[in-house]
Amino acid sequence: MPFQSFSVGPGEDDYDESDYYSTQEEARNRLRSQGKEYGRRCCKCIIVSLAVLCVTLFIAVIYQGVNCRNLTGELSTMKVAAAQHSDKYGILDKEKEQLQKNVSMTVKNMTDLQAQYNQLQKNYMKLEETKNKLISEKNNYQQQCSSLQKDKDEIQKNYDALLSKLPLLQKYCHTTEKERVCDPCPQGWEKHNGQCYYFSTSVTTWNESQNNCIKEAAHLVTVNSEEEQDFITKEGSSSYWIGLTDSAEEGVWRWVDGTDLKQGFWLYGEPDNKDQQSAGKTANCVITSREWRDEPCEDQYRWICETQTLHPKPLHI
């Protein structure tokens, strides 16, 4: 509260000094009273302010305590999380180290595998060259084998030919004390113009006659000239089977060697197939006496075999 000032105006000089002092005392008392009142009011204000400040501080302390407790909980949680993260970090660090080892091992393995691959590639190229060489050798061997097979077949053919001629050699040739002497024709055969002829004395069918000739490495005679016809009919009236037939195709006469008939020496009116309607026989084979006649192949007559004479030069194998 502000102090009040008092002034003594004109006309107051006539107060006496006691009144003056009395007035001054009253003033001082009033001032003291006002000072005490002011002090009491100030104390109240200070107390109220301190109370408000205390309440505020108390609230702040409580708030800070709550915050501190929350922060402590969060700090504990964060410590736990940090510990967990630390553990995880340790695990991850170990895993990283293991992965680094694995990567290093993988790189090493890859390097080794690359080296092995390069070596395998070289080996493959060598094997490919060897394979091509073997294929070439195989082809050469196959060609040689084919050539040898042909040679073998030729040798076998010559051997079979020689083997087939062995009985003929024994027929044509006889052994003396010092050497083997060979005749142009087997014993009992007749030689004529480089051919050997056998005139049978027994009779049989045409087919059996041909088989008998084959057994002697010969065939029923094939007549190729009039001179040959005269030779085989020198026996006169005897009838012989010759190697002519139309059994394969009626009316088409062929020799037993497969050649067609070019010149015939038929009896007048022949061939007439005369027995075609009698006894179920067909005249498909030919006999000769002076001329030719067609007769059923089942009939029986003598036969004439023909083969080549033995060459005076050695037989080739």
mmCIF file of C-alpha atoms in Angstrom:
data_model
loop_
_atom_site.group_PDB
_atom_site.id
_atom_site.type_symbol
_atom_site.label_atom_id
_atom_site.label_comp_id
_atom_site.label_asym_id
_atom_site.label_seq_id
_atom_site.Cartn_x
_atom_site.Cartn_y
_atom_site.Cartn_z
ATOM 1 C CA MET A 1 0.000 0.000 0.000
ATOM 2 C CA PRO A 2 1.547 3.419 -0.891
ATOM 3 C CA PHE A 3 2.393 5.832 1.796
ATOM 4 C CA GLN A 4 0.205 8.915 1.990
ATOM 5 C CA SER A 5 1.808 12.325 2.309
ATOM 6 C CA PHE A 6 0.313 15.074 4.443
ATOM 7 C CA SER A 7 0.824 18.723 4.006
ATOM 8 C CA VAL A 8 0.015 21.630 6.388
ATOM 9 C CA GLY A 9 -1.589 24.408 4.565
ATOM 10 C CA PRO A 10 -1.726 28.078 5.567
ATOM 11 C CA GLY A 11 -3.862 28.695 8.528
ATOM 12 C CA GLU A 12 -2.486 25.837 10.488
ATOM 13 C CA ASP A 13 0.379 27.713 12.079
ATOM 14 C CA ASP A 14 -1.822 28.553 14.986
ATOM 15 C CA TYR A 15 -1.819 24.973 16.104
ATOM 16 C CA ASP A 16 0.289 24.481 19.027
ATOM 17 C CA GLU A 17 3.281 22.214 19.114
ATOM 18 C CA SER A 18 1.528 19.515 21.196
ATOM 19 C CA ASP A 19 -1.124 19.208 18.710
ATOM 20 C CA TYR A 20 1.526 18.956 16.122
ATOM 21 C CA TYR A 21 3.259 16.167 17.873
ATOM 22 C CA SER A 22 -0.040 14.501 18.642
ATOM 23 C CA THR A 23 -0.866 14.623 15.041
ATOM 24 C CA GLN A 24 2.508 13.289 14.092
ATOM 25 C CA GLU A 25 2.075 10.407 16.498
ATOM 26 C CA GLU A 26 -1.264 9.571 15.131
ATOM 27 C CA ALA A 27 0.179 9.643 11.728
ATOM 28 C CA ARG A 28 2.941 7.358 12.713
ATOM 29 C CA ASN A 29 0.463 5.025 14.351
ATOM 30 C CA ARG A 30 -1.644 5.037 11.304
ATOM 31 C CA LEU A 31 1.406 4.323 9.282
ATOM 32 C CA ARG A 32 2.341 1.471 11.531
ATOM 33 C CA SER A 33 -1.150 0.121 11.455
ATOM 34 C CA GLN A 34 -1.207 0.423 7.707
ATOM 35 C CA GLY A 35 2.269 -1.188 7.514
ATOM 36 C CA LYS A 36 1.165 -4.100 9.620
ATOM 37 C CA GLU A 37 -1.938 -4.508 7.549
ATOM 38 C CA TYR A 38 0.130 -4.334 4.440
ATOM 39 C CA GLY A 39 2.563 -6.862 5.903
ATOM 40 C CA ARG A 40 -0.263 -9.171 6.793
ATOM 41 C CA ARG A 41 -1.621 -8.880 3.307
ATOM 42 C CA CYS A 42 1.811 -9.482 1.809
ATOM 43 C CA CYS A 43 2.299 -12.530 4.016
ATOM 44 C CA LYS A 44 -1.032 -13.903 2.926
ATOM 45 C CA CYS A 45 -0.096 -13.340 -0.683
ATOM 46 C CA ILE A 46 3.266 -14.962 -0.155
ATOM 47 C CA ILE A 47 1.688 -17.891 1.697
ATOM 48 C CA VAL A 48 -0.913 -18.323 -1.009
ATOM 49 C CA SER A 49 1.779 -18.074 -3.658
ATOM 50 C CA LEU A 50 3.942 -20.555 -1.802
ATOM 51 C CA ALA A 51 0.958 -22.875 -1.371
ATOM 52 C CA VAL A 52 0.180 -22.633 -5.069
ATOM 53 C CA LEU A 53 3.845 -23.167 -5.864
ATOM 54 C CA CYS A 54 3.960 -26.161 -3.530
ATOM 55 C CA VAL A 55 0.846 -27.644 -5.070
ATOM 56 C CA THR A 56 2.293 -26.998 -8.502
ATOM 57 C CA LEU A 57 5.591 -28.509 -7.461
ATOM 58 C CA PHE A 58 3.765 -31.446 -5.901
ATOM 59 C CA ILE A 59 1.770 -31.994 -9.053
ATOM 60 C CA ALA A 60 4.943 -31.614 -11.080
ATOM 61 C CA VAL A 61 6.739 -34.057 -8.806
ATOM 62 C CA ILE A 62 3.868 -36.530 -9.088
ATOM 63 C CA TYR A 63 3.784 -36.057 -12.853
ATOM 64 C CA GLN A 64 7.504 -36.439 -13.073
ATOM 65 C CA GLY A 65 7.289 -39.482 -10.793
ATOM 66 C CA VAL A 66 4.674 -41.038 -13.013
ATOM 67 C CA ASN A 67 6.730 -40.146 -16.051
ATOM 68 C CA CYS A 68 9.823 -41.477 -14.356
ATOM 69 C CA ARG A 69 8.064 -44.706 -13.489
ATOM 70 C CA ASN A 70 6.791 -44.984 -17.057
ATOM 71 C CA LEU A 71 10.209 -44.147 -18.365
ATOM 72 C CA THR A 72 11.695 -46.694 -15.987
ATOM 73 C CA GLY A 73 9.275 -49.327 -17.330
ATOM 74 C CA GLU A 74 10.039 -48.312 -20.861
ATOM 75 C CA LEU A 75 13.727 -48.312 -20.033
ATOM 76 C CA SER A 76 13.400 -51.824 -18.607
ATOM 77 C CA THR A 77 11.481 -52.879 -21.679
ATOM 78 C CA MET A 78 14.075 -51.253 -23.863
ATOM 79 C CA LYS A 79 16.828 -52.960 -21.874
ATOM 80 C CA VAL A 80 15.090 -56.309 -22.362
ATOM 81 C CA ALA A 81 14.581 -55.520 -26.036
ATOM 82 C CA ALA A 82 18.181 -54.356 -26.257
ATOM 83 C CA ALA A 83 19.311 -57.591 -24.618
ATOM 84 C CA GLN A 84 17.155 -59.572 -27.026
ATOM 85 C CA HIS A 85 18.476 -57.552 -29.942
ATOM 86 C CA SER A 86 21.956 -58.076 -28.612
ATOM 87 C CA ASP A 87 21.326 -61.828 -28.485
ATOM 88 C CA LYS A 88 19.824 -61.722 -31.961
ATOM 89 C CA TYR A 89 22.734 -59.636 -33.134
ATOM 90 C CA GLY A 90 25.115 -62.185 -31.674
ATOM 91 C CA ILE A 91 23.208 -64.987 -33.385
ATOM 92 C CA LEU A 92 23.088 -63.021 -36.621
ATOM 93 C CA ASP A 93 26.771 -62.259 -36.310
ATOM 94 C CA LYS A 94 27.500 -65.945 -35.856
ATOM 95 C CA GLU A 95 25.206 -66.749 -38.773
ATOM 96 C CA LYS A 96 26.994 -64.093 -40.818
ATOM 97 C CA GLU A 97 30.344 -65.649 -39.971
ATOM 98 C CA GLN A 98 28.965 -69.079 -40.855
ATOM 99 C CA LEU A 99 27.545 -67.726 -44.092
ATOM 100 C CA GLN A 100 30.890 -66.137 -44.888
ATOM 101 C CA LYS A 101 32.537 -69.487 -44.262
ATOM 102 C CA ASN A 102 29.902 -71.174 -46.420
ATOM 103 C CA VAL A 103 30.420 -68.587 -49.154
ATOM 104 C CA SER A 104 34.161 -69.092 -48.977
ATOM 105 C CA MET A 105 33.673 -72.852 -49.085
ATOM 106 C CA THR A 106 31.207 -72.499 -51.954
ATOM 107 C CA VAL A 107 33.622 -70.299 -53.877
ATOM 108 C CA LYS A 108 36.379 -72.836 -53.268
ATOM 109 C CA ASN A 109 34.097 -75.680 -54.323
ATOM 110 C CA MET A 110 33.062 -73.718 -57.394
ATOM 111 C CA THR A 111 36.706 -73.129 -58.253
ATOM 112 C CA ASP A 112 37.439 -76.821 -57.781
ATOM 113 C CA LEU A 113 34.377 -77.760 -59.817
ATOM 114 C CA GLN A 114 35.411 -75.352 -62.568
ATOM 115 C CA ALA A 115 38.842 -76.946 -62.630
ATOM 116 C CA GLN A 116 37.245 -80.394 -62.709
ATOM 117 C CA TYR A 117 34.887 -79.250 -65.471
ATOM 118 C CA ASN A 118 37.805 -77.941 -67.508
ATOM 119 C CA GLN A 119 39.600 -81.243 -67.011
ATOM 120 C CA LEU A 120 36.462 -83.175 -67.936
ATOM 121 C CA GLN A 121 36.087 -80.995 -71.020
ATOM 122 C CA LYS A 122 39.638 -81.855 -72.041
ATOM 123 C CA ASN A 123 38.986 -85.527 -71.338
ATOM 124 C CA TYR A 124 35.760 -85.318 -73.346
ATOM 125 C CA MET A 125 37.593 -83.820 -76.304
ATOM 126 C CA LYS A 126 40.182 -86.582 -76.091
ATOM 127 C CA LEU A 127 37.431 -89.198 -75.841
ATOM 128 C CA GLU A 128 35.657 -87.598 -78.801
ATOM 129 C CA GLU A 129 38.850 -87.827 -80.829
ATOM 130 C CA THR A 130 39.326 -91.421 -79.697
ATOM 131 C CA LYS A 131 35.701 -92.195 -80.555
ATOM 132 C CA ASN A 132 36.061 -90.718 -84.037
ATOM 133 C CA LYS A 133 39.277 -92.659 -84.517
ATOM 134 C CA LEU A 134 37.566 -95.851 -83.324
ATOM 135 C CA ILE A 135 34.614 -95.198 -85.638
ATOM 136 C CA SER A 136 37.026 -94.752 -88.527
ATOM 137 C CA GLU A 137 38.858 -97.931 -87.552
ATOM 138 C CA LYS A 138 35.522 -99.713 -87.152
ATOM 139 C CA ASN A 139 34.470 -98.639 -90.642
ATOM 140 C CA ASN A 140 37.813 -99.821 -91.987
ATOM 141 C CA TYR A 141 37.433 -103.110 -90.137
ATOM 142 C CA GLN A 142 33.886 -103.464 -91.459
ATOM 143 C CA GLN A 143 35.146 -102.901 -94.981
ATOM 144 C CA GLN A 144 37.920 -105.392 -94.385
ATOM 145 C CA CYS A 145 35.396 -107.769 -92.827
ATOM 146 C CA SER A 146 33.118 -107.392 -95.857
ATOM 147 C CA SER A 147 36.073 -107.989 -98.134
ATOM 148 C CA LEU A 148 37.131 -110.997 -96.067
ATOM 149 C CA GLN A 149 33.547 -112.262 -96.091
ATOM 150 C CA LYS A 150 33.515 -112.013 -99.881
ATOM 151 C CA ASP A 151 36.847 -113.813 -100.012
ATOM 152 C CA LYS A 152 35.503 -116.433 -97.609
ATOM 153 C CA ASP A 153 32.365 -116.867 -99.702
ATOM 154 C CA GLU A 154 34.493 -117.175 -102.819
ATOM 155 C CA ILE A 155 36.776 -119.692 -101.119
ATOM 156 C CA GLN A 156 33.736 -121.584 -99.830
ATOM 157 C CA LYS A 157 32.262 -121.550 -103.320
ATOM 158 C CA ASN A 158 35.504 -122.843 -104.799
ATOM 159 C CA TYR A 159 35.769 -125.383 -102.016
ATOM 160 C CA ASP A 160 32.229 -126.581 -102.648
ATOM 161 C CA ALA A 161 32.993 -126.724 -106.353
ATOM 162 C CA LEU A 162 36.140 -128.710 -105.668
ATOM 163 C CA LEU A 163 34.254 -130.935 -103.257
ATOM 164 C CA SER A 164 31.568 -131.531 -105.870
ATOM 165 C CA LYS A 165 34.258 -132.380 -108.407
ATOM 166 C CA LEU A 166 35.958 -134.843 -106.093
ATOM 167 C CA PRO A 167 33.613 -137.730 -106.983
ATOM 168 C CA LEU A 168 34.103 -136.802 -110.639
ATOM 169 C CA LEU A 169 37.834 -136.835 -110.136
ATOM 170 C CA GLN A 170 37.546 -140.285 -108.694
ATOM 171 C CA LYS A 171 35.382 -141.341 -111.650
ATOM 172 C CA TYR A 172 37.513 -139.736 -114.289
ATOM 173 C CA CYS A 173 40.866 -140.608 -112.803
ATOM 174 C CA HIS A 174 42.433 -143.844 -111.686
ATOM 175 C CA THR A 175 45.600 -144.260 -109.719
ATOM 176 C CA THR A 176 48.578 -146.175 -110.948
ATOM 177 C CA GLU A 177 51.609 -147.140 -108.907
ATOM 178 C CA LYS A 178 53.260 -143.749 -109.447
ATOM 179 C CA GLU A 179 50.556 -141.281 -110.506
ATOM 180 C CA ARG A 180 46.884 -140.588 -111.044
ATOM 181 C CA VAL A 181 45.796 -140.885 -114.673
ATOM 182 C CA CYS A 182 42.621 -139.056 -115.749
ATOM 183 C CA ASP A 183 40.407 -139.906 -118.742
ATOM 184 C CA PRO A 184 38.235 -137.310 -120.545
ATOM 185 C CA CYS A 185 35.061 -139.196 -119.551
ATOM 186 C CA PRO A 186 34.117 -141.533 -116.728
ATOM 187 C CA GLN A 187 34.287 -145.224 -117.361
ATOM 188 C CA GLY A 188 31.249 -146.402 -119.348
ATOM 189 C CA TRP A 189 30.677 -142.963 -120.913
ATOM 190 C CA GLU A 190 31.311 -141.999 -124.524
ATOM 191 C CA LYS A 191 33.208 -138.905 -125.618
ATOM 192 C CA HIS A 192 31.943 -136.730 -128.488
ATOM 193 C CA ASN A 193 32.881 -133.113 -129.372
ATOM 194 C CA GLY A 194 34.074 -132.232 -125.871
ATOM 195 C CA GLN A 195 31.039 -133.811 -124.208
ATOM 196 C CA CYS A 196 30.547 -137.100 -122.398
ATOM 197 C CA TYR A 197 27.392 -139.183 -122.958
ATOM 198 C CA TYR A 198 25.976 -142.044 -120.972
ATOM 199 C CA PHE A 199 23.488 -144.400 -122.631
ATOM 200 C CA SER A 200 21.523 -146.340 -120.018
ATOM 201 C CA THR A 201 20.499 -149.942 -120.446
ATOM 202 C CA SER A 202 17.700 -149.872 -117.850
ATOM 203 C CA VAL A 203 14.402 -147.989 -118.074
ATOM 204 C CA THR A 204 12.644 -145.519 -115.760
ATOM 205 C CA THR A 205 10.459 -142.373 -115.831
ATOM 206 C CA TRP A 206 11.606 -139.012 -117.160
ATOM 207 C CA ASN A 207 11.967 -137.473 -113.688
ATOM 208 C CA GLU A 208 13.926 -140.440 -112.345
ATOM 209 C CA SER A 209 16.138 -140.321 -115.433
ATOM 210 C CA GLN A 210 16.957 -136.666 -114.738
ATOM 211 C CA ASN A 211 17.691 -137.472 -111.075
ATOM 212 C CA ASN A 212 20.007 -140.309 -112.123
ATOM 213 C CA CYS A 213 21.902 -137.910 -114.372
ATOM 214 C CA ILE A 214 22.167 -135.320 -111.591
ATOM 215 C CA LYS A 215 23.672 -137.942 -109.296
ATOM 216 C CA GLU A 216 26.404 -138.350 -111.906
ATOM 217 C CA ALA A 217 26.971 -134.553 -112.045
ATOM 218 C CA ALA A 218 25.254 -134.485 -115.439
ATOM 219 C CA HIS A 219 21.786 -133.862 -116.937
ATOM 220 C CA LEU A 220 19.518 -135.382 -119.566
ATOM 221 C CA VAL A 221 21.016 -134.687 -122.960
ATOM 222 C CA THR A 222 20.277 -131.357 -124.668
ATOM 223 C CA VAL A 223 20.451 -131.600 -128.462
ATOM 224 C CA ASN A 224 21.892 -128.474 -130.074
ATOM 225 C CA SER A 225 22.684 -129.676 -133.596
ATOM 226 C CA GLU A 226 21.765 -132.274 -136.211
ATOM 227 C CA GLU A 227 25.218 -133.781 -135.861
ATOM 228 C CA GLU A 228 24.586 -134.308 -132.141
ATOM 229 C CA GLN A 229 21.168 -135.771 -132.946
ATOM 230 C CA ASP A 230 22.815 -138.251 -135.311
ATOM 231 C CA PHE A 231 25.302 -139.205 -132.613
ATOM 232 C CA ILE A 232 22.727 -139.996 -129.927
ATOM 233 C CA THR A 233 20.544 -141.985 -132.356
ATOM 234 C CA LYS A 234 23.319 -144.207 -133.601
ATOM 235 C CA GLU A 235 21.903 -147.008 -131.488
ATOM 236 C CA GLY A 236 19.118 -147.366 -134.033
ATOM 237 C CA SER A 237 15.614 -148.196 -132.867
ATOM 238 C CA SER A 238 16.144 -147.821 -129.102
ATOM 239 C CA SER A 239 14.165 -144.971 -127.505
ATOM 240 C CA TYR A 240 15.769 -142.677 -124.887
ATOM 241 C CA TRP A 241 14.542 -139.849 -122.709
ATOM 242 C CA ILE A 242 16.137 -136.496 -123.605
ATOM 243 C CA GLY A 243 16.145 -133.304 -121.518
ATOM 244 C CA LEU A 244 13.169 -131.594 -123.242
ATOM 245 C CA THR A 245 9.749 -130.941 -121.618
ATOM 246 C CA ASP A 246 6.767 -128.585 -121.645
ATOM 247 C CA SER A 247 5.572 -129.549 -118.159
ATOM 248 C CA ALA A 248 6.113 -125.995 -116.853
ATOM 249 C CA GLU A 249 3.971 -124.391 -119.588
ATOM 250 C CA GLU A 250 1.923 -126.423 -122.056
ATOM 251 C CA GLY A 251 3.195 -126.029 -125.608
ATOM 252 C CA VAL A 252 6.394 -124.197 -124.589
ATOM 253 C CA TRP A 253 9.272 -126.659 -124.884
ATOM 254 C CA ARG A 254 12.358 -126.003 -122.782
ATOM 255 C CA TRP A 255 15.563 -127.880 -122.100
ATOM 256 C CA VAL A 256 16.494 -128.913 -118.570
ATOM 257 C CA ASP A 257 19.115 -126.124 -118.499
ATOM 258 C CA GLY A 258 16.268 -123.573 -118.853
ATOM 259 C CA THR A 259 16.884 -122.604 -122.489
ATOM 260 C CA ASP A 260 14.051 -122.601 -125.040
ATOM 261 C CA LEU A 261 13.962 -125.085 -127.900
ATOM 262 C CA LYS A 262 15.360 -123.530 -131.098
ATOM 263 C CA GLN A 263 15.697 -126.544 -133.440
ATOM 264 C CA GLY A 264 13.659 -129.713 -133.204
ATOM 265 C CA PHE A 265 13.855 -133.110 -134.838
ATOM 266 C CA TRP A 266 10.241 -134.176 -134.464
ATOM 267 C CA LEU A 267 8.648 -137.203 -136.068
ATOM 268 C CA TYR A 268 5.992 -136.125 -138.552
ATOM 269 C CA GLY A 269 2.831 -135.082 -136.701
ATOM 270 C CA GLU A 270 4.656 -134.618 -133.406
ATOM 271 C CA PRO A 271 4.262 -133.311 -130.807
ATOM 272 C CA ASP A 272 0.644 -134.442 -130.655
ATOM 273 C CA ASN A 273 0.025 -134.938 -126.924
ATOM 274 C CA LYS A 274 -1.589 -138.199 -128.014
ATOM 275 C CA ASP A 275 -2.231 -139.610 -124.574
ATOM 276 C CA GLN A 276 -3.742 -136.475 -123.073
ATOM 277 C CA GLN A 277 -7.217 -137.993 -123.053
ATOM 278 C CA SER A 278 -6.182 -141.555 -122.258
ATOM 279 C CA ALA A 279 -5.531 -142.841 -118.747
ATOM 280 C CA GLY A 280 -5.341 -139.298 -117.368
ATOM 281 C CA LYS A 281 -1.802 -138.835 -118.705
ATOM 282 C CA THR A 282 -0.317 -135.847 -120.518
ATOM 283 C CA ALA A 283 2.545 -136.143 -123.004
ATOM 284 C CA ASN A 284 4.880 -133.491 -121.603
ATOM 285 C CA CYS A 285 8.279 -135.203 -122.078
ATOM 286 C CA VAL A 286 10.271 -136.226 -125.160
ATOM 287 C CA ILE A 287 11.978 -139.444 -126.269
ATOM 288 C CA THR A 288 14.218 -139.921 -129.292
ATOM 289 C CA SER A 289 14.950 -142.875 -131.536
ATOM 290 C CA ARG A 290 15.470 -141.532 -135.027
ATOM 291 C CA GLU A 291 13.123 -138.607 -134.431
ATOM 292 C CA TRP A 292 11.439 -137.082 -131.395
ATOM 293 C CA ARG A 293 8.074 -138.000 -129.924
ATOM 294 C CA ASP A 294 6.249 -136.541 -126.933
ATOM 295 C CA GLU A 295 5.299 -139.130 -124.343
ATOM 296 C CA PRO A 296 3.824 -139.089 -120.848
ATOM 297 C CA CYS A 297 6.593 -138.398 -118.326
ATOM 298 C CA GLU A 298 5.370 -141.331 -116.221
ATOM 299 C CA ASP A 299 6.258 -143.825 -118.962
ATOM 300 C CA GLN A 300 9.521 -145.707 -118.675
ATOM 301 C CA TYR A 301 12.330 -145.578 -121.210
ATOM 302 C CA ARG A 302 16.076 -145.643 -121.320
ATOM 303 C CA TRP A 303 17.832 -142.276 -120.916
ATOM 304 C CA ILE A 304 20.916 -140.405 -122.108
ATOM 305 C CA CYS A 305 23.011 -138.281 -119.713
ATOM 306 C CA GLU A 306 25.351 -135.509 -120.852
ATOM 307 C CA THR A 307 28.227 -133.683 -119.160
ATOM 308 C CA GLN A 308 31.441 -131.924 -120.113
ATOM 309 C CA THR A 309 34.662 -133.798 -120.590
ATOM 310 C CA LEU A 310 37.377 -133.445 -117.977
ATOM 311 C CA HIS A 311 39.688 -130.595 -119.011
ATOM 312 C CA PRO A 312 43.297 -131.596 -119.550
ATOM 313 C CA LYS A 313 44.401 -128.513 -117.574
ATOM 314 C CA PRO A 314 44.290 -128.557 -113.743
ATOM 315 C CA LEU A 315 40.967 -127.842 -112.073
ATOM 316 C CA HIS A 316 40.850 -124.298 -110.621
ATOM 317 C CA ILE A 317 39.866 -123.881 -106.996
#
